[in-house]
């Protein structure tokens, strides 16, 4: 054999017979290795290009399933696509597919954050896509197990479980359930809340993928008998999708309350929506006084209570007498209790504020209040403020940190016992569940979306209110400074609505209900059970793979 051959023992082992290779030769070897590595990467990129492109398109499709686009069938198609793209792949390959699926999904879903900065959109999208990366790896690992569509659905719930809690209390935006607030899956929320809706959507999508995979495998030698599993999978997917029609959604009211929602509007959209001091407060007070004048003139019916939105008082009424007096005059004019949203200075911690809903009585003045329990990180408070503010100067626009409350928002307003939930808290299962469990007969979502006006974010939040109405069998009243203010019936139907950036008042009679749904009674149990099953399926797949490798190794000995 010629001396230059690379098949000698010395060449294979990498150790020359004459001792160590001189450094010059090592350098030449390293230079040679780089083009080889580059060629391998280029070959890998070419091989994965189609799959990566399909994952990107599928992620974009999932984004279009959510408001303001509301193309909910795309959520099924996206789940099916991700299931097929990760099927039979390694964990590493599945992770990459999950990431390139998740990143465009969150970019289109969270583009409303561009008001803060496109870097915020990209940063949060990458952070959220990391959870889908883990989901992609898990889907790939479990795709070889029997009943894999079932494990796929459980893993979607597990991914959302983690994303809803981590980090800093989580960020639940983008749950499959929130894309299906007006679909056949919606009534399932009354049985098991948002997690059950996500499970059903993911299961139907994975079963559709199983049907497609089976039919694709029959493209050359297909027979009717071998196609039976495909028909079975499709039939099960249809059954899951239609199961919601069999779920009763009770709406019968024990009694009712007449309410008025005041949307005072703001000076401008964006980060600087506040305008001059007292402007937003004056807008809401003026609209309330106009309603009082209409009632006195017989043009409108007097409500039992009035609801103002989050931050409807842009000054602390307990620190600024002019704000207190302006609120008090408006409340006295209407003559019924008003739920006022205000930022209130912390009594003992300088630099901290409470985001509160305050019951303001026309005779007694301010009384019971609810403090937002879950402030938004980096929006309403800055974690590691001292360190991060030196690096990201934009955080200086959040001059004070919101201090979290420690109790639910059940408040008595006139004849109604309402549950106050402030802004993004509507996305968190446990906060809304605890409020209903504490005795709320209807729900109020006080919100201020002026920063994100006309970006699609208000529509996404309203969709969550629709799901919560069905989940808890409660009317949901959304009061927003600049819109969208709305009334949602217990069956998820929007009965009244004020457009964005319009000053207006909507009057409605809402049902007050005491009956609880099955979702109220079981709480978070379905989510925990489904998430644990998903994680156990991963463990089973890993263990099965190891046993298979051990058998192969023994067979080769």
PDB file of C-alpha atoms in Angstrom, residues 274-500:
ATOM      1  CA  UNK A 274     -50.853  60.269  29.502  1.00  0.00           C
ATOM      2  CA  UNK A 275     -50.533  63.763  28.084  1.00  0.00           C
ATOM      3  CA  UNK A 276     -50.827  66.598  30.585  1.00  0.00           C
ATOM      4  CA  UNK A 277     -51.687  65.772  34.231  1.00  0.00           C
ATOM      5  CA  UNK A 278     -55.409  65.370  35.028  1.00  0.00           C
ATOM      6  CA  UNK A 279     -56.285  65.027  31.314  1.00  0.00           C
ATOM      7  CA  UNK A 280     -57.309  61.339  31.437  1.00  0.00           C
ATOM      8  CA  UNK A 281     -59.103  61.795  34.759  1.00  0.00           C
ATOM      9  CA  UNK A 282     -60.991  64.776  33.389  1.00  0.00           C
ATOM     10  CA  UNK A 283     -61.990  62.770  30.300  1.00  0.00           C
ATOM     11  CA  UNK A 284     -63.604  60.071  32.434  1.00  0.00           C
ATOM     12  CA  UNK A 285     -65.182  62.508  34.866  1.00  0.00           C
ATOM     13  CA  UNK A 286     -66.643  64.571  32.028  1.00  0.00           C
ATOM     14  CA  UNK A 287     -68.105  61.509  30.301  1.00  0.00           C
ATOM     15  CA  UNK A 288     -69.635  60.396  33.599  1.00  0.00           C
ATOM     16  CA  UNK A 289     -71.153  63.838  34.226  1.00  0.00           C
ATOM     17  CA  UNK A 290     -72.585  63.832  30.703  1.00  0.00           C
ATOM     18  CA  UNK A 291     -74.239  60.483  31.467  1.00  0.00           C
ATOM     19  CA  UNK A 292     -75.627  61.987  34.685  1.00  0.00           C
ATOM     20  CA  UNK A 293     -77.085  64.901  32.682  1.00  0.00           C
ATOM     21  CA  UNK A 294     -78.677  62.460  30.215  1.00  0.00           C
ATOM     22  CA  UNK A 295     -80.228  60.537  33.109  1.00  0.00           C
ATOM     23  CA  UNK A 296     -81.609  63.725  34.633  1.00  0.00           C
ATOM     24  CA  UNK A 297     -83.081  64.714  31.262  1.00  0.00           C
ATOM     25  CA  UNK A 298     -84.663  61.280  30.823  1.00  0.00           C
ATOM     26  CA  UNK A 299     -82.473  60.347  27.852  1.00  0.00           C
ATOM     27  CA  UNK A 300     -80.741  57.480  29.678  1.00  0.00           C
ATOM     28  CA  UNK A 301     -81.541  55.009  32.421  1.00  0.00           C
ATOM     29  CA  UNK A 302     -79.710  55.307  35.728  1.00  0.00           C
ATOM     30  CA  UNK A 303     -77.332  52.377  36.251  1.00  0.00           C
ATOM     31  CA  UNK A 304     -76.704  50.498  39.504  1.00  0.00           C
ATOM     32  CA  UNK A 305     -72.980  51.122  39.209  1.00  0.00           C
ATOM     33  CA  UNK A 306     -70.370  52.662  36.928  1.00  0.00           C
ATOM     34  CA  UNK A 307     -67.010  51.202  35.927  1.00  0.00           C
ATOM     35  CA  UNK A 308     -63.967  53.259  35.013  1.00  0.00           C
ATOM     36  CA  UNK A 309     -60.869  51.585  33.549  1.00  0.00           C
ATOM     37  CA  UNK A 310     -57.363  51.020  34.850  1.00  0.00           C
ATOM     38  CA  UNK A 311     -55.414  54.295  35.319  1.00  0.00           C
ATOM     39  CA  UNK A 312     -58.559  56.368  34.729  1.00  0.00           C
ATOM     40  CA  UNK A 313     -57.117  58.656  37.388  1.00  0.00           C
ATOM     41  CA  UNK A 314     -53.635  59.592  36.235  1.00  0.00           C
ATOM     42  CA  UNK A 315     -52.850  61.142  39.639  1.00  0.00           C
ATOM     43  CA  UNK A 316     -53.003  59.575  43.082  1.00  0.00           C
ATOM     44  CA  UNK A 317     -56.273  60.948  44.512  1.00  0.00           C
ATOM     45  CA  UNK A 318     -54.970  60.535  48.049  1.00  0.00           C
ATOM     46  CA  UNK A 319     -51.917  62.690  47.332  1.00  0.00           C
ATOM     47  CA  UNK A 320     -53.450  65.280  44.996  1.00  0.00           C
ATOM     48  CA  UNK A 321     -56.588  67.031  46.337  1.00  0.00           C
ATOM     49  CA  UNK A 322     -57.550  68.217  42.857  1.00  0.00           C
ATOM     50  CA  UNK A 323     -57.738  64.592  41.645  1.00  0.00           C
ATOM     51  CA  UNK A 324     -59.768  63.544  44.701  1.00  0.00           C
ATOM     52  CA  UNK A 325     -62.220  66.417  44.220  1.00  0.00           C
ATOM     53  CA  UNK A 326     -62.617  65.751  40.484  1.00  0.00           C
ATOM     54  CA  UNK A 327     -63.478  62.104  41.088  1.00  0.00           C
ATOM     55  CA  UNK A 328     -65.777  62.941  43.976  1.00  0.00           C
ATOM     56  CA  UNK A 329     -67.756  65.509  41.948  1.00  0.00           C
ATOM     57  CA  UNK A 330     -68.299  63.039  39.101  1.00  0.00           C
ATOM     58  CA  UNK A 331     -69.356  60.237  41.459  1.00  0.00           C
ATOM     59  CA  UNK A 332     -71.787  62.528  43.294  1.00  0.00           C
ATOM     60  CA  UNK A 333     -73.220  63.658  39.953  1.00  0.00           C
ATOM     61  CA  UNK A 334     -74.018  60.110  38.840  1.00  0.00           C
ATOM     62  CA  UNK A 335     -75.205  59.140  42.327  1.00  0.00           C
ATOM     63  CA  UNK A 336     -74.093  55.462  42.268  1.00  0.00           C
ATOM     64  CA  UNK A 337     -70.856  53.659  43.217  1.00  0.00           C
ATOM     65  CA  UNK A 338     -68.027  53.986  40.696  1.00  0.00           C
ATOM     66  CA  UNK A 339     -65.081  51.610  40.344  1.00  0.00           C
ATOM     67  CA  UNK A 340     -62.132  53.948  39.782  1.00  0.00           C
ATOM     68  CA  UNK A 341     -58.740  52.813  38.479  1.00  0.00           C
ATOM     69  CA  UNK A 342     -55.832  54.732  39.992  1.00  0.00           C
ATOM     70  CA  UNK A 343     -52.134  54.551  40.805  1.00  0.00           C
ATOM     71  CA  UNK A 344     -51.715  55.020  44.556  1.00  0.00           C
ATOM     72  CA  UNK A 345     -48.401  55.679  46.275  1.00  0.00           C
ATOM     73  CA  UNK A 346     -47.233  52.950  48.649  1.00  0.00           C
ATOM     74  CA  UNK A 347     -47.658  54.296  52.194  1.00  0.00           C
ATOM     75  CA  UNK A 348     -44.284  53.107  53.480  1.00  0.00           C
ATOM     76  CA  UNK A 349     -42.080  52.078  50.526  1.00  0.00           C
ATOM     77  CA  UNK A 350     -40.835  55.109  48.630  1.00  0.00           C
ATOM     78  CA  UNK A 351     -40.737  54.609  44.867  1.00  0.00           C
ATOM     79  CA  UNK A 352     -43.461  51.945  44.862  1.00  0.00           C
ATOM     80  CA  UNK A 353     -47.074  52.342  43.770  1.00  0.00           C
ATOM     81  CA  UNK A 354     -50.239  50.270  43.897  1.00  0.00           C
ATOM     82  CA  UNK A 355     -52.258  49.712  40.732  1.00  0.00           C
ATOM     83  CA  UNK A 356     -55.735  49.769  42.246  1.00  0.00           C
ATOM     84  CA  UNK A 357     -59.404  49.557  41.543  1.00  0.00           C
ATOM     85  CA  UNK A 358     -61.179  51.682  44.207  1.00  0.00           C
ATOM     86  CA  UNK A 359     -64.874  51.550  45.059  1.00  0.00           C
ATOM     87  CA  UNK A 360     -65.942  55.211  45.265  1.00  0.00           C
ATOM     88  CA  UNK A 361     -69.310  55.780  46.914  1.00  0.00           C
ATOM     89  CA  UNK A 362     -71.273  59.021  46.265  1.00  0.00           C
ATOM     90  CA  UNK A 363     -71.882  59.456  50.031  1.00  0.00           C
ATOM     91  CA  UNK A 364     -68.942  57.727  51.757  1.00  0.00           C
ATOM     92  CA  UNK A 365     -66.216  58.454  49.249  1.00  0.00           C
ATOM     93  CA  UNK A 366     -63.386  55.946  48.590  1.00  0.00           C
ATOM     94  CA  UNK A 367     -63.767  52.563  50.263  1.00  0.00           C
ATOM     95  CA  UNK A 368     -62.724  48.981  49.465  1.00  0.00           C
ATOM     96  CA  UNK A 369     -60.060  48.446  46.836  1.00  0.00           C
ATOM     97  CA  UNK A 370     -58.239  45.777  44.869  1.00  0.00           C
ATOM     98  CA  UNK A 371     -54.513  45.936  44.119  1.00  0.00           C
ATOM     99  CA  UNK A 372     -53.151  44.225  41.025  1.00  0.00           C
ATOM    100  CA  UNK A 373     -51.449  41.009  42.128  1.00  0.00           C
ATOM    101  CA  UNK A 374     -49.309  40.355  39.061  1.00  0.00           C
ATOM    102  CA  UNK A 375     -47.454  43.460  37.823  1.00  0.00           C
ATOM    103  CA  UNK A 376     -45.869  43.066  34.399  1.00  0.00           C
ATOM    104  CA  UNK A 377     -42.069  42.622  34.571  1.00  0.00           C
ATOM    105  CA  UNK A 378     -40.124  45.268  32.641  1.00  0.00           C
ATOM    106  CA  UNK A 379     -43.397  47.149  32.054  1.00  0.00           C
ATOM    107  CA  UNK A 380     -44.714  47.850  35.549  1.00  0.00           C
ATOM    108  CA  UNK A 381     -41.602  46.947  37.478  1.00  0.00           C
ATOM    109  CA  UNK A 382     -37.982  46.340  36.524  1.00  0.00           C
ATOM    110  CA  UNK A 383     -36.260  43.250  37.937  1.00  0.00           C
ATOM    111  CA  UNK A 384     -32.636  43.937  38.858  1.00  0.00           C
ATOM    112  CA  UNK A 385     -33.360  47.617  38.256  1.00  0.00           C
ATOM    113  CA  UNK A 386     -30.032  48.975  39.490  1.00  0.00           C
ATOM    114  CA  UNK A 387     -27.989  46.736  37.205  1.00  0.00           C
ATOM    115  CA  UNK A 388     -30.203  46.697  34.098  1.00  0.00           C
ATOM    116  CA  UNK A 389     -30.954  50.428  34.046  1.00  0.00           C
ATOM    117  CA  UNK A 390     -27.260  51.117  33.467  1.00  0.00           C
ATOM    118  CA  UNK A 391     -27.313  48.915  30.374  1.00  0.00           C
ATOM    119  CA  UNK A 392     -30.819  49.597  29.012  1.00  0.00           C
ATOM    120  CA  UNK A 393     -31.629  53.267  29.541  1.00  0.00           C
ATOM    121  CA  UNK A 394     -35.200  52.749  28.326  1.00  0.00           C
ATOM    122  CA  UNK A 395     -36.017  51.230  31.713  1.00  0.00           C
ATOM    123  CA  UNK A 396     -35.730  54.722  33.140  1.00  0.00           C
ATOM    124  CA  UNK A 397     -39.138  55.348  31.555  1.00  0.00           C
ATOM    125  CA  UNK A 398     -40.515  53.038  34.253  1.00  0.00           C
ATOM    126  CA  UNK A 399     -39.623  55.391  37.124  1.00  0.00           C
ATOM    127  CA  UNK A 400     -41.500  53.509  39.858  1.00  0.00           C
ATOM    128  CA  UNK A 401     -42.136  49.850  40.530  1.00  0.00           C
ATOM    129  CA  UNK A 402     -45.643  48.532  41.021  1.00  0.00           C
ATOM    130  CA  UNK A 403     -46.108  46.728  44.327  1.00  0.00           C
ATOM    131  CA  UNK A 404     -48.199  43.521  44.100  1.00  0.00           C
ATOM    132  CA  UNK A 405     -51.428  43.034  46.001  1.00  0.00           C
ATOM    133  CA  UNK A 406     -52.082  40.031  48.209  1.00  0.00           C
ATOM    134  CA  UNK A 407     -55.794  39.281  47.869  1.00  0.00           C
ATOM    135  CA  UNK A 408     -58.448  38.683  45.238  1.00  0.00           C
ATOM    136  CA  UNK A 409     -60.525  41.491  43.784  1.00  0.00           C
ATOM    137  CA  UNK A 410     -64.028  40.632  45.006  1.00  0.00           C
ATOM    138  CA  UNK A 411     -65.730  43.984  45.611  1.00  0.00           C
ATOM    139  CA  UNK A 412     -69.282  44.999  46.446  1.00  0.00           C
ATOM    140  CA  UNK A 413     -70.515  47.740  44.116  1.00  0.00           C
ATOM    141  CA  UNK A 414     -74.092  48.608  44.897  1.00  0.00           C
ATOM    142  CA  UNK A 415     -76.165  45.450  44.401  1.00  0.00           C
ATOM    143  CA  UNK A 416     -73.408  43.533  42.614  1.00  0.00           C
ATOM    144  CA  UNK A 417     -70.531  41.464  43.995  1.00  0.00           C
ATOM    145  CA  UNK A 418     -67.959  41.774  41.224  1.00  0.00           C
ATOM    146  CA  UNK A 419     -64.499  40.315  40.750  1.00  0.00           C
ATOM    147  CA  UNK A 420     -61.933  42.898  39.675  1.00  0.00           C
ATOM    148  CA  UNK A 421     -59.064  41.667  37.471  1.00  0.00           C
ATOM    149  CA  UNK A 422     -56.609  44.258  36.170  1.00  0.00           C
ATOM    150  CA  UNK A 423     -55.302  44.209  32.599  1.00  0.00           C
ATOM    151  CA  UNK A 424     -52.854  41.359  31.795  1.00  0.00           C
ATOM    152  CA  UNK A 425     -54.084  39.388  34.813  1.00  0.00           C
ATOM    153  CA  UNK A 426     -56.901  38.069  32.618  1.00  0.00           C
ATOM    154  CA  UNK A 427     -54.290  35.856  30.911  1.00  0.00           C
ATOM    155  CA  UNK A 428     -53.438  34.009  34.154  1.00  0.00           C
ATOM    156  CA  UNK A 429     -55.703  31.083  35.013  1.00  0.00           C
ATOM    157  CA  UNK A 430     -55.175  31.095  38.760  1.00  0.00           C
ATOM    158  CA  UNK A 431     -55.941  34.793  39.317  1.00  0.00           C
ATOM    159  CA  UNK A 432     -59.295  34.639  37.530  1.00  0.00           C
ATOM    160  CA  UNK A 433     -60.148  31.259  39.092  1.00  0.00           C
ATOM    161  CA  UNK A 434     -59.382  32.491  42.609  1.00  0.00           C
ATOM    162  CA  UNK A 435     -61.538  35.571  42.045  1.00  0.00           C
ATOM    163  CA  UNK A 436     -64.555  33.498  41.011  1.00  0.00           C
ATOM    164  CA  UNK A 437     -63.874  31.008  43.795  1.00  0.00           C
ATOM    165  CA  UNK A 438     -63.954  33.901  46.298  1.00  0.00           C
ATOM    166  CA  UNK A 439     -67.543  34.722  45.285  1.00  0.00           C
ATOM    167  CA  UNK A 440     -67.474  37.003  42.245  1.00  0.00           C
ATOM    168  CA  UNK A 441     -70.825  36.900  40.430  1.00  0.00           C
ATOM    169  CA  UNK A 442     -69.453  38.703  37.372  1.00  0.00           C
ATOM    170  CA  UNK A 443     -65.948  39.738  36.310  1.00  0.00           C
ATOM    171  CA  UNK A 444     -64.559  43.194  35.568  1.00  0.00           C
ATOM    172  CA  UNK A 445     -61.360  43.609  33.554  1.00  0.00           C
ATOM    173  CA  UNK A 446     -60.005  47.107  34.161  1.00  0.00           C
ATOM    174  CA  UNK A 447     -57.377  47.751  31.532  1.00  0.00           C
ATOM    175  CA  UNK A 448     -55.313  50.485  29.920  1.00  0.00           C
ATOM    176  CA  UNK A 449     -54.209  49.525  26.419  1.00  0.00           C
ATOM    177  CA  UNK A 450     -53.522  53.061  25.209  1.00  0.00           C
ATOM    178  CA  UNK A 451     -49.832  52.265  24.740  1.00  0.00           C
ATOM    179  CA  UNK A 452     -50.734  49.502  22.264  1.00  0.00           C
ATOM    180  CA  UNK A 453     -53.716  51.089  20.555  1.00  0.00           C
ATOM    181  CA  UNK A 454     -54.433  49.932  16.999  1.00  0.00           C
ATOM    182  CA  UNK A 455     -51.740  47.251  17.169  1.00  0.00           C
ATOM    183  CA  UNK A 456     -53.934  44.176  17.670  1.00  0.00           C
ATOM    184  CA  UNK A 457     -53.119  43.807  21.361  1.00  0.00           C
ATOM    185  CA  UNK A 458     -56.551  45.009  22.601  1.00  0.00           C
ATOM    186  CA  UNK A 459     -58.228  42.396  20.380  1.00  0.00           C
ATOM    187  CA  UNK A 460     -55.993  39.674  21.795  1.00  0.00           C
ATOM    188  CA  UNK A 461     -56.892  40.675  25.331  1.00  0.00           C
ATOM    189  CA  UNK A 462     -60.618  40.806  24.540  1.00  0.00           C
ATOM    190  CA  UNK A 463     -60.364  37.245  23.198  1.00  0.00           C
ATOM    191  CA  UNK A 464     -59.089  36.163  26.613  1.00  0.00           C
ATOM    192  CA  UNK A 465     -62.123  37.789  28.225  1.00  0.00           C
ATOM    193  CA  UNK A 466     -64.371  35.748  25.923  1.00  0.00           C
ATOM    194  CA  UNK A 467     -62.702  32.511  26.995  1.00  0.00           C
ATOM    195  CA  UNK A 468     -62.919  33.442  30.692  1.00  0.00           C
ATOM    196  CA  UNK A 469     -66.642  34.098  30.333  1.00  0.00           C
ATOM    197  CA  UNK A 470     -67.246  30.537  29.120  1.00  0.00           C
ATOM    198  CA  UNK A 471     -64.718  29.009  31.500  1.00  0.00           C
ATOM    199  CA  UNK A 472     -66.371  30.467  34.597  1.00  0.00           C
ATOM    200  CA  UNK A 473     -69.935  31.005  33.403  1.00  0.00           C
ATOM    201  CA  UNK A 474     -69.719  34.698  34.228  1.00  0.00           C
ATOM    202  CA  UNK A 475     -70.411  37.907  32.386  1.00  0.00           C
ATOM    203  CA  UNK A 476     -67.132  39.726  31.762  1.00  0.00           C
ATOM    204  CA  UNK A 477     -67.034  43.525  31.590  1.00  0.00           C
ATOM    205  CA  UNK A 478     -63.921  45.039  30.013  1.00  0.00           C
ATOM    206  CA  UNK A 479     -63.350  48.725  30.770  1.00  0.00           C
ATOM    207  CA  UNK A 480     -60.479  50.310  28.833  1.00  0.00           C
ATOM    208  CA  UNK A 481     -59.199  53.881  28.809  1.00  0.00           C
ATOM    209  CA  UNK A 482     -58.958  53.993  25.015  1.00  0.00           C
ATOM    210  CA  UNK A 483     -60.657  50.731  24.010  1.00  0.00           C
ATOM    211  CA  UNK A 484     -61.716  48.118  23.475  1.00  0.00           C
ATOM    212  CA  UNK A 485     -64.393  48.397  26.189  1.00  0.00           C
ATOM    213  CA  UNK A 486     -66.926  45.594  25.933  1.00  0.00           C
ATOM    214  CA  UNK A 487     -69.476  43.381  27.651  1.00  0.00           C
ATOM    215  CA  UNK A 488     -69.186  39.622  27.159  1.00  0.00           C
ATOM    216  CA  UNK A 489     -72.076  37.320  28.040  1.00  0.00           C
ATOM    217  CA  UNK A 490     -71.439  34.043  29.941  1.00  0.00           C
ATOM    218  CA  UNK A 491     -71.553  32.127  26.649  1.00  0.00           C
ATOM    219  CA  UNK A 492     -68.651  34.182  25.243  1.00  0.00           C
ATOM    220  CA  UNK A 493     -70.760  36.442  23.024  1.00  0.00           C
ATOM    221  CA  UNK A 494     -69.742  40.116  22.844  1.00  0.00           C
ATOM    222  CA  UNK A 495     -72.985  42.017  23.392  1.00  0.00           C
ATOM    223  CA  UNK A 496     -71.698  45.614  23.661  1.00  0.00           C
ATOM    224  CA  UNK A 497     -68.518  47.245  22.420  1.00  0.00           C
ATOM    225  CA  UNK A 498     -66.914  50.711  22.176  1.00  0.00           C
ATOM    226  CA  UNK A 499     -64.301  51.132  19.390  1.00  0.00           C
ATOM    227  CA  UNK A 500     -60.743  52.172  20.129  1.00  0.00           C
TER     228      UNK A 500
END
